[in-house]
Short mmCIF file of C-alpha atoms in Angstrom, two decimals:
data_model
loop_
_atom_site.label_atom_id
_atom_site.label_comp_id
_atom_site.label_asym_id
_atom_site.label_seq_id
_atom_site.Cartn_x
_atom_site.Cartn_y
_atom_site.Cartn_z
CA GLN A 1314 -7.54 50.12 -43.92
CA VAL A 1315 -5.87 52.93 -42.02
CA GLN A 1316 -5.30 53.04 -38.29
CA LEU A 1317 -4.63 56.39 -36.68
CA VAL A 1318 -3.05 57.06 -33.30
CA GLU A 1319 -2.88 60.60 -31.93
CA SER A 1320 -0.46 61.89 -29.33
CA GLY A 1321 0.80 65.16 -27.93
CA GLY A 1322 -2.22 66.43 -26.07
CA GLY A 1323 -1.96 67.88 -22.60
CA LEU A 1324 -2.53 70.82 -20.31
CA VAL A 1325 -1.07 74.18 -21.29
CA GLN A 1326 -1.65 77.80 -20.37
CA ALA A 1327 -3.48 80.19 -22.63
CA GLY A 1328 -1.09 81.65 -25.17
CA ALA A 1329 1.16 78.63 -25.18
CA SER A 1330 1.86 76.20 -28.02
CA LEU A 1331 1.31 72.49 -28.45
CA ARG A 1332 2.00 70.09 -31.27
CA LEU A 1333 -0.23 67.13 -31.91
CA SER A 1334 0.98 64.12 -33.84
CA CYS A 1335 -0.91 61.41 -35.64
CA ALA A 1336 0.76 58.17 -36.64
CA ALA A 1337 -0.90 56.25 -39.44
CA SER A 1338 -0.51 52.60 -40.28
CA GLY A 1339 -0.56 51.16 -43.75
CA ARG A 1340 1.54 51.54 -46.86
CA THR A 1341 -0.97 53.78 -48.63
CA PHE A 1342 -0.79 56.76 -46.31
CA SER A 1343 0.12 59.11 -49.14
CA MET A 1344 -3.14 58.24 -50.89
CA TYR A 1345 -5.25 59.78 -48.12
CA ASN A 1346 -6.20 63.31 -47.36
CA MET A 1347 -5.57 63.93 -43.67
CA GLY A 1348 -7.28 66.18 -41.20
CA TRP A 1349 -7.83 67.22 -37.63
CA PHE A 1350 -11.18 67.66 -35.92
CA ARG A 1351 -12.08 68.50 -32.35
CA GLN A 1352 -14.98 67.95 -30.00
CA ALA A 1353 -15.58 69.90 -26.83
CA PRO A 1354 -17.96 68.65 -24.12
CA GLY A 1355 -21.57 69.11 -25.13
CA LYS A 1356 -20.67 70.18 -28.65
CA ASP A 1357 -20.57 68.50 -32.02
CA ARG A 1358 -17.32 67.44 -33.56
CA GLU A 1359 -15.96 70.26 -35.69
CA PHE A 1360 -13.44 70.54 -38.47
CA VAL A 1361 -10.09 72.12 -37.62
CA ALA A 1362 -7.70 71.60 -40.54
CA SER A 1363 -6.96 69.32 -43.44
CA VAL A 1364 -4.13 68.65 -45.86
CA ARG A 1365 -4.29 66.95 -49.23
CA ARG A 1366 -2.34 63.87 -50.19
CA ASN A 1367 0.82 65.59 -51.36
CA GLY A 1368 0.77 68.23 -48.65
CA ALA A 1369 0.49 71.08 -51.10
CA LEU A 1370 -3.00 72.28 -50.20
CA THR A 1371 -4.30 72.95 -46.71
CA SER A 1372 -7.52 74.32 -45.32
CA TYR A 1373 -8.48 75.62 -41.89
CA ALA A 1374 -11.47 76.53 -39.85
CA ASP A 1375 -11.81 80.28 -39.44
CA SER A 1376 -11.40 79.90 -35.68
CA VAL A 1377 -7.84 78.58 -36.01
CA LYS A 1378 -6.53 80.35 -39.11
CA GLY A 1379 -3.22 82.04 -38.42
CA ARG A 1380 -2.70 80.07 -35.21
CA PHE A 1381 -2.72 76.40 -36.23
CA THR A 1382 -0.67 74.72 -38.94
CA ILE A 1383 -1.25 71.26 -40.34
CA SER A 1384 1.54 69.35 -42.01
CA ARG A 1385 2.32 65.82 -43.06
CA ASP A 1386 5.35 63.61 -43.55
CA ASN A 1387 4.48 60.97 -46.11
CA ALA A 1388 7.81 59.19 -45.71
CA ASN A 1389 7.01 58.46 -42.06
CA ASN A 1390 3.21 58.22 -42.19
CA MET A 1391 2.77 61.17 -39.87
CA VAL A 1392 0.52 64.19 -39.74
CA TYR A 1393 0.95 67.07 -37.33
CA LEU A 1394 -1.05 69.95 -35.95
CA GLN A 1395 1.05 72.82 -34.61
CA MET A 1396 -1.15 74.90 -32.33
CA ASN A 1397 0.09 78.33 -31.32
CA SER A 1398 -1.50 81.06 -29.21
CA LEU A 1399 -3.92 78.61 -27.64
CA LYS A 1400 -7.12 80.17 -26.39
CA PRO A 1401 -9.60 79.19 -23.69
CA GLU A 1402 -12.03 78.14 -26.45
CA ASP A 1403 -9.58 75.60 -27.93
CA PRO A 1404 -9.84 72.81 -25.32
CA ALA A 1405 -11.34 69.65 -26.75
CA VAL A 1406 -10.57 66.12 -27.71
CA TYR A 1407 -8.66 66.38 -30.97
CA TYR A 1408 -9.13 63.64 -33.55
CA CYS A 1409 -7.03 62.71 -36.52
CA ALA A 1410 -8.97 61.80 -39.67
CA ALA A 1411 -8.17 60.20 -42.99
CA ASP A 1412 -10.25 60.16 -46.14
CA ALA A 1413 -9.44 58.82 -49.57
CA PHE A 1414 -11.47 61.43 -51.47
CA ARG A 1415 -12.96 64.09 -49.22
CA VAL A 1416 -11.32 67.01 -47.49
CA GLY A 1417 -12.43 69.52 -44.93
CA GLU A 1418 -15.66 69.07 -43.04
CA GLN A 1419 -16.73 66.12 -45.19
CA MET A 1420 -13.90 63.82 -44.14
CA ARG A 1421 -15.14 60.63 -42.52
CA ASP A 1422 -13.39 57.43 -43.64
CA TYR A 1423 -11.12 56.78 -40.65
CA TRP A 1424 -10.72 58.27 -37.19
CA GLY A 1425 -8.22 58.04 -34.39
CA GLN A 1426 -9.14 57.63 -30.75
CA GLY A 1427 -8.46 61.27 -29.89
CA THR A 1428 -6.11 63.19 -27.64
CA GLN A 1429 -7.20 65.67 -24.99
CA VAL A 1430 -6.10 69.30 -25.11
CA THR A 1431 -6.75 71.45 -22.06
CA VAL A 1432 -6.01 75.16 -21.82
CA SER A 1433 -5.85 76.97 -18.51
CA SER A 1434 -6.46 80.69 -18.35
#
C-alpha cells in the first residue's frame, strides 16, 4: 500500500513558477514509478509527467515539455513537479500517482487527493 499526499498548489500569475510536492508513505517507495496527472473542470484527467523507480528516466506530455520537471528523492519518499512559465491552460487539480509497473498515461495503482493550481492572466 502507498499513500500519497500532495502539497504546493496555489494561485500564481501567468509566467510564474510553482513547485508541487508529493509525500509517499511506505518503505517501498523506491519500487514504484511515480507520476503527475492533472484534471481541469469538465475535462478528463490527463498525464503530465512520470519518473521511473531510480529517477533515471522521465517522460512528459507534449504540453509541458521544456517547462515542467519531475524529480524524486527516494531517501525521503518524495516526488516533485517543478512548473515554470505557467500558462493560462495549466490550471487544474494536480494528482500524484504511483504504479509498480506502468509509467506514463497507463499509471493507475495509487492516487493522491490532489492539489489545486490556479493561474491568473
